[in-house]
CSV table of C-alpha atoms and ligand atoms in Angstrom, one decimal:
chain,number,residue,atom,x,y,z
A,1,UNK,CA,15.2,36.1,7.9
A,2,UNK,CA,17.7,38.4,6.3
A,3,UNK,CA,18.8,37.7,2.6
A,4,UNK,CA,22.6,37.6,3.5
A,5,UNK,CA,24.9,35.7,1.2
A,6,UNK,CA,25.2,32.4,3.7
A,7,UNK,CA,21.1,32.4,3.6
A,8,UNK,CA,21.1,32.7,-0.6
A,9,UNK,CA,23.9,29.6,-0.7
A,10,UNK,CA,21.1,27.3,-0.8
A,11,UNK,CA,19.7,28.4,-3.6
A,12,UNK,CA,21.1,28.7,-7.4
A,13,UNK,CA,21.0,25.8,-9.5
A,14,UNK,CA,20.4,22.5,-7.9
A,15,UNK,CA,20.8,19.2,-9.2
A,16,UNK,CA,18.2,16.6,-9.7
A,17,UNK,CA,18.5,13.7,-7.2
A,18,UNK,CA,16.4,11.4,-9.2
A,19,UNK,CA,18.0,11.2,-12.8
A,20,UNK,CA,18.7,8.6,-15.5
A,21,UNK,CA,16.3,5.8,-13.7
A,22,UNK,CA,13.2,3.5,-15.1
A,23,UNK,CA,11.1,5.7,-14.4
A,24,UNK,CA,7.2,4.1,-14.0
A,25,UNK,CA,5.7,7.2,-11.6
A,26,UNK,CA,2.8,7.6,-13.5
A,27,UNK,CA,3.0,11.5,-13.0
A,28,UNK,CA,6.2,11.2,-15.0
A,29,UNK,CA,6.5,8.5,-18.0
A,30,UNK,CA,4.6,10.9,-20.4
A,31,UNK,CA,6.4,14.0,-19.3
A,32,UNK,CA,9.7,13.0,-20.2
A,33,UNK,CA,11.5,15.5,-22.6
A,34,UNK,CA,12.4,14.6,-26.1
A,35,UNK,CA,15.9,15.7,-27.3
A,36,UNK,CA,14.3,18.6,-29.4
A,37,UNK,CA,12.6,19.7,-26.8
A,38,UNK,CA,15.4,19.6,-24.1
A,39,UNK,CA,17.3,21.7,-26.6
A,40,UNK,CA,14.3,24.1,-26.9
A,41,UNK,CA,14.0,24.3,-23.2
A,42,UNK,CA,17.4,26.0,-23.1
A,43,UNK,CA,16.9,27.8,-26.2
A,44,UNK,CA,13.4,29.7,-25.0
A,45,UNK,CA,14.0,29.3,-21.7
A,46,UNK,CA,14.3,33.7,-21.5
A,47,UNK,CA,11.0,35.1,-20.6
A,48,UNK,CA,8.8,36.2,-23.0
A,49,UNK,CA,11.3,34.4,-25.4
A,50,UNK,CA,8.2,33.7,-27.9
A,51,UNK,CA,6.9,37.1,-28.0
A,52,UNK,CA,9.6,39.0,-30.2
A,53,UNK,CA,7.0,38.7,-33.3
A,54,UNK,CA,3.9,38.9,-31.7
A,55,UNK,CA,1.5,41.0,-32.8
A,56,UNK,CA,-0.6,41.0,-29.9
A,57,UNK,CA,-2.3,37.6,-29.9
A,58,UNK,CA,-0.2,34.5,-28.6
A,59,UNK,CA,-0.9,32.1,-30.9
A,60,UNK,CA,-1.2,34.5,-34.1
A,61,UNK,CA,2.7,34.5,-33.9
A,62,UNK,CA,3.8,32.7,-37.2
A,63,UNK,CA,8.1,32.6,-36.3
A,64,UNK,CA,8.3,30.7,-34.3
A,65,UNK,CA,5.1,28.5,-35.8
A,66,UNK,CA,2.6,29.3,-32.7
A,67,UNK,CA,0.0,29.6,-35.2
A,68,UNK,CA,0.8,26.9,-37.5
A,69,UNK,CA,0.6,24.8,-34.1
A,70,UNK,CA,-1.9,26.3,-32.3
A,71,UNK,CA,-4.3,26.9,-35.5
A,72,UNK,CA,-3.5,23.8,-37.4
A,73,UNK,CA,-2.0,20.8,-36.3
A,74,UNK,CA,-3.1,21.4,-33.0
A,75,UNK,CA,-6.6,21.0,-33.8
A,76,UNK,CA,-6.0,18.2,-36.3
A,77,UNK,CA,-4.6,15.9,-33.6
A,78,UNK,CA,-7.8,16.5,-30.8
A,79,UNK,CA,-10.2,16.5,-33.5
A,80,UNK,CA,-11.6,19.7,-32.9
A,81,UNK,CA,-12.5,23.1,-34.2
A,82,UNK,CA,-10.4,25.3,-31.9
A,83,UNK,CA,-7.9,24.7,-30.0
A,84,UNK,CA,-5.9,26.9,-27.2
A,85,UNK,CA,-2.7,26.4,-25.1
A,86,UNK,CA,-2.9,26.8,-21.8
A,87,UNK,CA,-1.0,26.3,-18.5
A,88,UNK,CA,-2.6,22.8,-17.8
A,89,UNK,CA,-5.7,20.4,-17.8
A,90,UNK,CA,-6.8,22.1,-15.2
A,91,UNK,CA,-6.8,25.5,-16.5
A,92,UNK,CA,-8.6,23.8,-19.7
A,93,UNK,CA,-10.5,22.4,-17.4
A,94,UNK,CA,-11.5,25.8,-15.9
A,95,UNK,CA,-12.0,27.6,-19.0
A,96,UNK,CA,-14.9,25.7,-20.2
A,97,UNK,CA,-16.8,25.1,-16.7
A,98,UNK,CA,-16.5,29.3,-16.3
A,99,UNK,CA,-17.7,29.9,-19.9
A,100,UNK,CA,-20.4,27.3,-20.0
A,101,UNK,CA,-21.8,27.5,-16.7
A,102,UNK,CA,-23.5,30.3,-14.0
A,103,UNK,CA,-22.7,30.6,-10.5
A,104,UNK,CA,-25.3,27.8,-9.1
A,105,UNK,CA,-25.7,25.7,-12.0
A,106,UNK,CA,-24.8,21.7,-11.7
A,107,UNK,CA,-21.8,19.9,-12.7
A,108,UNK,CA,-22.1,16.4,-14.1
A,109,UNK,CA,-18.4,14.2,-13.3
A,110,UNK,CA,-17.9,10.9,-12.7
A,111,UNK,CA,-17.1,9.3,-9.6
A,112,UNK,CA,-13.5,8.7,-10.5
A,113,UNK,CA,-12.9,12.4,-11.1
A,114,UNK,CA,-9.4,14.3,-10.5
A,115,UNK,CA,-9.4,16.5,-8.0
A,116,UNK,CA,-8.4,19.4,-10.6
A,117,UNK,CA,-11.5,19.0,-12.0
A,118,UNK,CA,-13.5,19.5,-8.5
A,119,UNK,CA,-11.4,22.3,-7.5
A,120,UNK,CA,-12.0,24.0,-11.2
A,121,UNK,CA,-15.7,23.6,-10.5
A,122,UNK,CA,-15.5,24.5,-7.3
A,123,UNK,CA,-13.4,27.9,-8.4
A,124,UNK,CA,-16.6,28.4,-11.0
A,125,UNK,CA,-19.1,27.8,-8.0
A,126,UNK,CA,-20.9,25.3,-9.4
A,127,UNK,CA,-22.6,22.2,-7.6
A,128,UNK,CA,-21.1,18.9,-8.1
A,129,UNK,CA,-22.8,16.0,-9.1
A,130,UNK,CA,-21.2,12.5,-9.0
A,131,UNK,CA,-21.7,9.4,-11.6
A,132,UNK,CA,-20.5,6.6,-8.6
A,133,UNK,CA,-18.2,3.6,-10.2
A,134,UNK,CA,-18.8,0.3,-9.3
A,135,UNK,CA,-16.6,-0.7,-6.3
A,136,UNK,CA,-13.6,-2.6,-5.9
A,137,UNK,CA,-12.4,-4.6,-8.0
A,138,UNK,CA,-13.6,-3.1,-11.2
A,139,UNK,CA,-13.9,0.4,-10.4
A,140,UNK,CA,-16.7,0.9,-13.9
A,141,UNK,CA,-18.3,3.8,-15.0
A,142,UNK,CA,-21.6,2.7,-16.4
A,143,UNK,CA,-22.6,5.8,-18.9
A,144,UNK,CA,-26.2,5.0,-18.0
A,145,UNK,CA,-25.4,6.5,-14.5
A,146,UNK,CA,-24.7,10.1,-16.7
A,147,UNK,CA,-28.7,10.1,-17.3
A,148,UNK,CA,-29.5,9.1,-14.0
A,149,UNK,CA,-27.6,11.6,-12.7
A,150,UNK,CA,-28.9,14.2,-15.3
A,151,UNK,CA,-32.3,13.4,-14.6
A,152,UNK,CA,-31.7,13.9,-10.8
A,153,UNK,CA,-30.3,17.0,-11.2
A,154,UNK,CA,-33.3,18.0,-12.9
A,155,UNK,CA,-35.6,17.0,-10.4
A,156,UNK,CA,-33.4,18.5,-7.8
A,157,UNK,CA,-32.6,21.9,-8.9
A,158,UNK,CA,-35.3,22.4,-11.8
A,159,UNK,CA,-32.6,23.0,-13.8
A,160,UNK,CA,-30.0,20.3,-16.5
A,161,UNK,CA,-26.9,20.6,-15.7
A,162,UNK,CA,-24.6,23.1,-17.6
A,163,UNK,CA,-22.1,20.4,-18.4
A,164,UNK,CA,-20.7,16.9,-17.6
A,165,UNK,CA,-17.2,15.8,-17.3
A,166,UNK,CA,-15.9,12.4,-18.0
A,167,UNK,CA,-12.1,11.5,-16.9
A,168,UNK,CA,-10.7,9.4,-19.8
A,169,UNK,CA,-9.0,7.8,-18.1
A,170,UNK,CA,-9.8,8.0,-14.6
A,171,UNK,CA,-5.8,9.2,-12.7
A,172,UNK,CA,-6.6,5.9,-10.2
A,173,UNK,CA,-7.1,3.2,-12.3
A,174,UNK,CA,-6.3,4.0,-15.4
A,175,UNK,CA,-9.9,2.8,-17.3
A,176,UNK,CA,-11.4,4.2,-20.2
A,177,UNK,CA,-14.8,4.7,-19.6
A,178,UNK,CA,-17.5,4.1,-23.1
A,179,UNK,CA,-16.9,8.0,-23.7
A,180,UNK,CA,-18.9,8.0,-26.8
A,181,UNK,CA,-21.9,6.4,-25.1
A,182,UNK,CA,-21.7,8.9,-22.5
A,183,UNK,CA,-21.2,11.6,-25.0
A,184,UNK,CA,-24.5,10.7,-26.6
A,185,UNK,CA,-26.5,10.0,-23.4
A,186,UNK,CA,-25.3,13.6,-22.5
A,187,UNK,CA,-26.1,15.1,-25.6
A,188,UNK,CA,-30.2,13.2,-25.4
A,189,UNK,CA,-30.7,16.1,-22.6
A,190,UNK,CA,-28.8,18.9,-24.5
A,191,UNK,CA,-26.0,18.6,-22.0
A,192,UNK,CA,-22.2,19.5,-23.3
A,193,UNK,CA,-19.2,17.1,-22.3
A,194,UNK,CA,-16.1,17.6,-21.6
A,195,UNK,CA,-13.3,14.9,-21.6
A,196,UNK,CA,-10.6,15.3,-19.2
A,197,UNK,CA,-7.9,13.9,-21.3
A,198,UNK,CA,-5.0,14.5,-18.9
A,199,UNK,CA,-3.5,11.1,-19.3
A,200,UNK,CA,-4.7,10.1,-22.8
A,201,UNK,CA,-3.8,13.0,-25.6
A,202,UNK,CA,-0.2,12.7,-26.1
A,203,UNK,CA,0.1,8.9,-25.2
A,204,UNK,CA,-3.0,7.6,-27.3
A,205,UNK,CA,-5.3,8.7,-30.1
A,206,UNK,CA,-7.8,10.6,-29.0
A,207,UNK,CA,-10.2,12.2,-31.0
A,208,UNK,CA,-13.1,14.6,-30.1
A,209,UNK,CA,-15.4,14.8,-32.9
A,210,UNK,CA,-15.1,11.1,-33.4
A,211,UNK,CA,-15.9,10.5,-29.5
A,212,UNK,CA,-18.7,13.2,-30.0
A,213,UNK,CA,-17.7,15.2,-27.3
A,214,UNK,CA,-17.8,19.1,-27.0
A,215,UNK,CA,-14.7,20.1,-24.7
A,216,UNK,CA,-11.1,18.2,-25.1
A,217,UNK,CA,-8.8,19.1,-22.1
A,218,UNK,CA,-4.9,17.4,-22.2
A,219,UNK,CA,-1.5,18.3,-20.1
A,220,UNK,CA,1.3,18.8,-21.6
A,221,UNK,CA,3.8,17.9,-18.9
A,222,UNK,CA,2.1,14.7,-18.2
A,223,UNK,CA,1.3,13.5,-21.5
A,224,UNK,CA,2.8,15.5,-24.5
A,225,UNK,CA,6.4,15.4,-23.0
A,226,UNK,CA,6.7,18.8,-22.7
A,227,UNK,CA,7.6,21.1,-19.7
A,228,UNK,CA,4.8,22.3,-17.4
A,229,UNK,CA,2.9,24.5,-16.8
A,230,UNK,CA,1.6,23.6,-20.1
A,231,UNK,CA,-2.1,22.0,-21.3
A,232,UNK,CA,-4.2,22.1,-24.3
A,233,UNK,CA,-7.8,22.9,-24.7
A,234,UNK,CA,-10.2,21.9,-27.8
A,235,UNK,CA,-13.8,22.7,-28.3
A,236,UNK,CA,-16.2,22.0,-31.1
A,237,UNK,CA,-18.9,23.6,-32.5
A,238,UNK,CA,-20.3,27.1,-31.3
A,239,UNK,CA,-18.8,26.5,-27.7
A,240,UNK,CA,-15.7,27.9,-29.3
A,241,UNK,CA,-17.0,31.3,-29.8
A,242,UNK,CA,-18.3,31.2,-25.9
A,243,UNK,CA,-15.0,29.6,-24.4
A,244,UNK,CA,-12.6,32.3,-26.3
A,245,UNK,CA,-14.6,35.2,-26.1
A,246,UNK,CA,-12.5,38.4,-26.2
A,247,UNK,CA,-12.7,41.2,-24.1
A,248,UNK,CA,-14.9,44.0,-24.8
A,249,UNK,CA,-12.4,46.7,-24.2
A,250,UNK,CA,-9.1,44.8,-24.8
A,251,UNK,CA,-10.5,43.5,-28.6
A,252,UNK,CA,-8.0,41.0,-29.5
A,253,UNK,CA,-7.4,39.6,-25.9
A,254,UNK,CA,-9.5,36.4,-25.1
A,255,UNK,CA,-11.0,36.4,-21.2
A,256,UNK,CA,-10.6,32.9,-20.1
A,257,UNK,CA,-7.2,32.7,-21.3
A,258,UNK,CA,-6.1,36.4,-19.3
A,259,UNK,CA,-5.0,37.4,-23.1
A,260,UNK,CA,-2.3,35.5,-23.2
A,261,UNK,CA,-0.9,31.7,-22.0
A,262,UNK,CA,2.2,29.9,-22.5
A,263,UNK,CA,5.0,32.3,-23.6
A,264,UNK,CA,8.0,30.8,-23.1
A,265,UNK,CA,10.0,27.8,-23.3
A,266,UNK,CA,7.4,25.8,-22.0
A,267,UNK,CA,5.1,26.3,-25.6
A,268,UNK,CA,8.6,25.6,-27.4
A,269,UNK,CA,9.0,22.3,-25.7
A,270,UNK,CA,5.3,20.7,-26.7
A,271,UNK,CA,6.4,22.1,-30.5
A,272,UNK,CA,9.7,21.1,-29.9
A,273,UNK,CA,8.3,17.1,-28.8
A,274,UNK,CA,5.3,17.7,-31.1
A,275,UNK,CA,6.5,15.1,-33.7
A,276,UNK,CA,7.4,12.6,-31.6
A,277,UNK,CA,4.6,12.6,-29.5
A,278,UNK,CA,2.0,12.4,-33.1
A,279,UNK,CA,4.2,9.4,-33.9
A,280,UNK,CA,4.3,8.0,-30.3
A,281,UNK,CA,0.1,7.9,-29.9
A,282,UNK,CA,0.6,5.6,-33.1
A,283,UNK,CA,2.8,3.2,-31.4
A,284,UNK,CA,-0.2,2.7,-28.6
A,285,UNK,CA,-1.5,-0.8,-29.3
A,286,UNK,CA,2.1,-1.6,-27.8
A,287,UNK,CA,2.1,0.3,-25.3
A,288,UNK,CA,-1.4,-1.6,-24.0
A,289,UNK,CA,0.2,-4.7,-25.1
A,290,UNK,CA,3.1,-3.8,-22.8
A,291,UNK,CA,1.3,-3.1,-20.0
A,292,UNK,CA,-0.9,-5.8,-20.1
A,293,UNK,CA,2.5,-8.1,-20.1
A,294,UNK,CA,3.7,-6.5,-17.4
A,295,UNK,CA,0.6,-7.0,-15.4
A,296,UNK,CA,0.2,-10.6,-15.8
A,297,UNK,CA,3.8,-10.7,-14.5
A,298,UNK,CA,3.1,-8.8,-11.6
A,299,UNK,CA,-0.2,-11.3,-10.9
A,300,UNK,CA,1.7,-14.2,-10.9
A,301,UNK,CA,3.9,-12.6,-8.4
A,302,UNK,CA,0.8,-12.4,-6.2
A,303,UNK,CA,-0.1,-8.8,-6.9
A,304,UNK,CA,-3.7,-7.9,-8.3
A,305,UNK,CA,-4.7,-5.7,-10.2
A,306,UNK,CA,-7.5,-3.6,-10.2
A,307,UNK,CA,-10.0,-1.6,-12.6
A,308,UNK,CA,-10.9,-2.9,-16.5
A,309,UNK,CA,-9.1,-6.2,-17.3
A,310,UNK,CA,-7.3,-6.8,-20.0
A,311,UNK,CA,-6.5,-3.3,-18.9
A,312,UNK,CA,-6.3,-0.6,-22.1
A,313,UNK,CA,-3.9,1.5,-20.8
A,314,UNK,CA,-0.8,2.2,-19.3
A,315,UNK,CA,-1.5,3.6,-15.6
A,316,UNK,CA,-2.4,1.1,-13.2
A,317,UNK,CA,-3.3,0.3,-10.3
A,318,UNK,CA,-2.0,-3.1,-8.1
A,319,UNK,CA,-2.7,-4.5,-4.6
A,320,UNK,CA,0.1,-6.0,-3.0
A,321,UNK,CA,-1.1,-8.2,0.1
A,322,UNK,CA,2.1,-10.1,-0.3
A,323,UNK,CA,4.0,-6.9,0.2
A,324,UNK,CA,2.2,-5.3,2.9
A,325,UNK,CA,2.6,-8.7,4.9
A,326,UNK,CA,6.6,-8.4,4.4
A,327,UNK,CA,6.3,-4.4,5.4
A,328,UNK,CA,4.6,-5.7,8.9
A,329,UNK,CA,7.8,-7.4,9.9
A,330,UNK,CA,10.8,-6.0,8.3
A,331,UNK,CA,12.7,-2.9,9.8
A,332,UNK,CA,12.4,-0.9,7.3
A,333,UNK,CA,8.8,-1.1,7.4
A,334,UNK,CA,6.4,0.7,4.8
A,335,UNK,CA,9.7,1.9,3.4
A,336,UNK,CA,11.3,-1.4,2.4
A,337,UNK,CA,9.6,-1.8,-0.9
A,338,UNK,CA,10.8,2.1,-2.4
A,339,UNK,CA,14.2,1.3,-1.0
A,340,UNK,CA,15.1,-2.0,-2.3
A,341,UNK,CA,13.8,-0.4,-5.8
A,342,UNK,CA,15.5,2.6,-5.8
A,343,UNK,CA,18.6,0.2,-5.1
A,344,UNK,CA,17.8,-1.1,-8.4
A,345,UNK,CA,17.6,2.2,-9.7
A,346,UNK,CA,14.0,2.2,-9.9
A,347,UNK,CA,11.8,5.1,-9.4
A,348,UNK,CA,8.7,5.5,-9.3
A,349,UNK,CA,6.5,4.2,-6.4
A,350,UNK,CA,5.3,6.2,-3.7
A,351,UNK,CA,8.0,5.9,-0.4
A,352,UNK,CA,5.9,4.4,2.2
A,353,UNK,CA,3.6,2.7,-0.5
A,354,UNK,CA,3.3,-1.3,0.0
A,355,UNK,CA,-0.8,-2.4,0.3
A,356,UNK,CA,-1.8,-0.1,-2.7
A,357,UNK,CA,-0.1,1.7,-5.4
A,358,UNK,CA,0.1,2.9,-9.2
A,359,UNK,CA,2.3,2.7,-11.7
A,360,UNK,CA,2.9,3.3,-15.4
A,361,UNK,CA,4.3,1.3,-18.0
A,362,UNK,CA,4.1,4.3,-20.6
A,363,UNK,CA,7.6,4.4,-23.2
A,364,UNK,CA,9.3,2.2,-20.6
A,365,UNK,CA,9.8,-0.6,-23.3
A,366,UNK,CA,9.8,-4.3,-22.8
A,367,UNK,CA,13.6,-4.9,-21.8
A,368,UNK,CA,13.2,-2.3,-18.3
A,369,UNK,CA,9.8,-4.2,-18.0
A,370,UNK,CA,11.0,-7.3,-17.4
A,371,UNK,CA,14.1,-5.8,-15.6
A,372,UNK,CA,11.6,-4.9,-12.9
A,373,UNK,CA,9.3,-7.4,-13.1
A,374,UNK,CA,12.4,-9.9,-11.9
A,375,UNK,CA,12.9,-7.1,-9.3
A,376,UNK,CA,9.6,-7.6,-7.2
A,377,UNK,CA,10.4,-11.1,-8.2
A,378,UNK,CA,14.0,-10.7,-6.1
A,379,UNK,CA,12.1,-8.7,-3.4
A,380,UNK,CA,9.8,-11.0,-2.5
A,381,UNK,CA,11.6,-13.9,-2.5
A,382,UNK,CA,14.5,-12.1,-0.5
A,383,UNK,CA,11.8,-11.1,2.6
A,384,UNK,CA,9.5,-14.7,2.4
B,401,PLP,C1,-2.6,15.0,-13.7
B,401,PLP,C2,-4.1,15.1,-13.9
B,401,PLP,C3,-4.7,16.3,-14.1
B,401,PLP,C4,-4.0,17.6,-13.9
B,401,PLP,O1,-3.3,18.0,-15.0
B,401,PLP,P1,-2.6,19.4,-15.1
B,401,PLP,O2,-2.1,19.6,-16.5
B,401,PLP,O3,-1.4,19.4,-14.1
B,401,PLP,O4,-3.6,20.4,-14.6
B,401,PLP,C5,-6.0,16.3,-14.3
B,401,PLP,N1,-6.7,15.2,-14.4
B,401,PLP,C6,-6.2,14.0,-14.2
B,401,PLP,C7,-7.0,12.8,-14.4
B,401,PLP,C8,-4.8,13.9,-14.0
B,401,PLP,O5,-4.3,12.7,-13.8
C-alpha cells in the first residue's frame, strides 16, 4: 500500500459511534471519565507531558503530585505498603508472578481466573494450577480447594507453589470469593497471594492488609475511571523490596516496571478521577443494592441469574432461555436482542448475545435501571 493522501483520509480524528448511552457493558461502567479527568486528558495528553520535573524516577515527581499519589494516598486506599502505577492489571499482575516465582515453579489461581492472569503466568513460565468452582448455577470458589491444590502441587512437583492468585471478583460472574479465608489457608503453607482486583478497587473498598493478602493488582480503565493503559499494583511486607527491585547498573530505575510506567495523560486522569472514585467505593452498599433490584427484575422477566445470590456486586451474569427461544424464530436472529436495545439507546450487550450474557449495573443509577428493565420487559412481550 502506498501512503498517498486518499489512503491517509481514513485516518485523523474519528468520532465515537457509541456515545451518550446507558451504558451496562461491564468492560465499560467503571471506566467512564469524570469531568476532571476528561479535562486532564486534554491537558496531559502531550507525551511525556508528566515528566517536565522529574528527576529520574516516575513517581518521585512532586508537581504534578505523582508522589503524593503514588507514595501516599495510593497506598492508603489498597491498604498496602507500596504501591506502583502501571499500564494495567495485567502488567501488575505480571510484575509479581516474575519477581516471586522461577521459571518451573507452580502457580496457584482459581478456576474462574482471567485470562490476563494465565497469559501473565504463562509470559513468567510458570505451571498453572487450577482451584475448580463448583458448576453451574453457583459457580463457588471453596478456599478449602487453595489447600488442596497446594498440597497437590507439593506432591506433584516436590516443590509449594511460588504463589496463588485469587480473582476478586471473578470477570464471569461477578462473585467474591472468602478472600481472607483463602489468604490464610495460603499463608498455613508459606504461600503469597495475590488478589486480582481488576473489577473491585475503584468500585468497592478493598483493602489488602485487612484481607491479609500480599499482592493487590487493580485497572484503572475498568475500575478507577481513568484512561487505559493504566493499573495499580500494591504489595505488603518484604515482597516490596523483591517486586521493585532496581537495576544494578541503572540505580534508581526499578526492573519490573522497565524504569518507568505511566507518563502521560493517562496517570493524570486516575489523579484527575482520584477523588471521586475514594468517594464512589463509599457509595457501594448501593450500588449492590442496585444491582440486586435490578436482578430480581430481570428474574421475573424469566431471566436467571447465575453465581452467588443475593449477588454482592455489580457484574453479572444472566441466562435468557426466553430470549434465545425468540432469537430461533425472528429474522434478525441472534442479533434482535442488541438491536432492539440499541434502539433504545442501550449499549452494552454483546451483538449476537441472547442464551448467555453479562452485564453491569455499576454508577448506572436506579432511574436508567428501571428504564431498561421495562425495556426487556417491551422486548419480550413485542416477540411472544
Ligand atoms: C479486565 C480484567 C483484567 C484485565 O485488566 P487490565 O487492566 O486491562 O489488564 C484482569 N482481570 C479481570 C478479572 C478482568 O476482568
Amino acid at each position: 500500500m502506498t501512503l498517498d493522501d486518499a489512503s491517509l483520509e481514513k485516518f485523523g480524528f474519528i468520532e465515537r459511534p457509541a456515545k451518550g448511552l446507558i451504558n451496562i457493558d461491564p468492560l465499560q461502567t467503571g471506566g467512564i471519565l469524570t469531568e476532571d479527568a476528561r479535562r486532564a486528558l486534554v491537558e496531559w495528553g502531550d507525551g511525556y507531558s508528566v515528566c517536565d520535573n522529574c528527576g529520574g524516577v516516575l513517581d518521585l515527581i512532586k508537581k504534578p503530585p505523582v508522589q503524593d499519589f503514588v507514595h501516599g494516598a495510593l497506598p492508603e486506599f489498597l491498604g498496602v505498603d507500596e504501591a506502583r502505577v502501571t499500564h494495567g492489571a495485567r502488567e501488575s499482575k505480571f510484575a509479581v508472578m516474575h519477581s516471586v516465582a522461577q521459571e518451573g515453579d507452580t502457580i496457584v489461581m482459581d478456576g474462574l481466573a482471567h485470562y490476563s492472569s494465565v497469559v501473565a503466568a504463562q509470559r513468567a513460565r510458570l505451571e498453572i494450577k487450577k482451584v475448580p468452582s463448583t458448576e453451574r448455577p453457583d459457580y463457588y470458589i471453596d478456599p478449602e480447594g487453595y489447600g488442596t491444590a497446594i498440597e497437590e502441587t507439593i506432591s506433584e512437583t516436590g516443590k509449594a507453589p511460588a504463589l496463588a492468585l485469587l480473582t476478586y471478583p471473578d470477570g464471569n460472574y461477578g462473585n467474591l470469593a472468602d478472600a481472607k479465608k483463602i489468604a490464610s489457608i495460603c499463608h498455613e503453607y508459606d504461600v503469597p497471594i495475590l488478589l486480582n482486583c481488576a473489577y473491585s478497587v475503584g468500585r468497592m473498598p478493598v483493602n489488602a492488609k485487612e484481607l491479609g493478602v500480599d499482592f493487590i493488582a487493580g485497572s484503572g480503565h475498568k475500575s478507577m475511571a481513568s484512561c487505559g493503559p493504566i493499573g495499580v499494583l500494591g504489595v505488603n511486607g518484604d515482597y516490596a523490596e523483591e517486586v521493585f527491585r532496581k537495576s544494578p547498573t541503572n540505580k534508581n530505575k526499578e526492573i519490573e516496571l522497565l524504569g518507568c510506567t505511566a507518563r502521560s495523560a493517562t496517570i493524570m486522569t486516575m489523579i484527575g478521577s482520584f477523588p471521586e472514585v475514594v468517594r464512589r467505593t463509599r457509595n457501594w452498599d448501593n450500588e449492590v443494592a442496585d444491582a440486586r433490584w435490578f436482578s430480581g427484575k430481570l428474574e421475573d422477566l424469566g431471566l436467571i441469574q447465575m453465581g452467588e445470590r443475593p449477588h454482592n456486586h455489580d457484574l453479572m451474569f444472566f441466562e435468557a432461555p426466553n430470549l434465545y427461544e425468540i432469537s430461533t424464530k425472528v429474522k434478525k436472529g441472534r442479533y434482535f436482542l442488541y438491536k432492539e436495545l440499541k434502539a433504545r439507546n442501550i449499549h452494552g450487550i454483546k451483538a449476537g448475545l441472547t442464551k448467555y450474557f453479562k452485564l453491569s449495573t455499576f454508577g448506572v443509577g436506579r432511574e436508567n435501571l428501571s428504564f431498561i428493565a421495562d425495556s426487556f420487559d417491551e422486548i419480550i412481550q413485542k416477540y411472544e
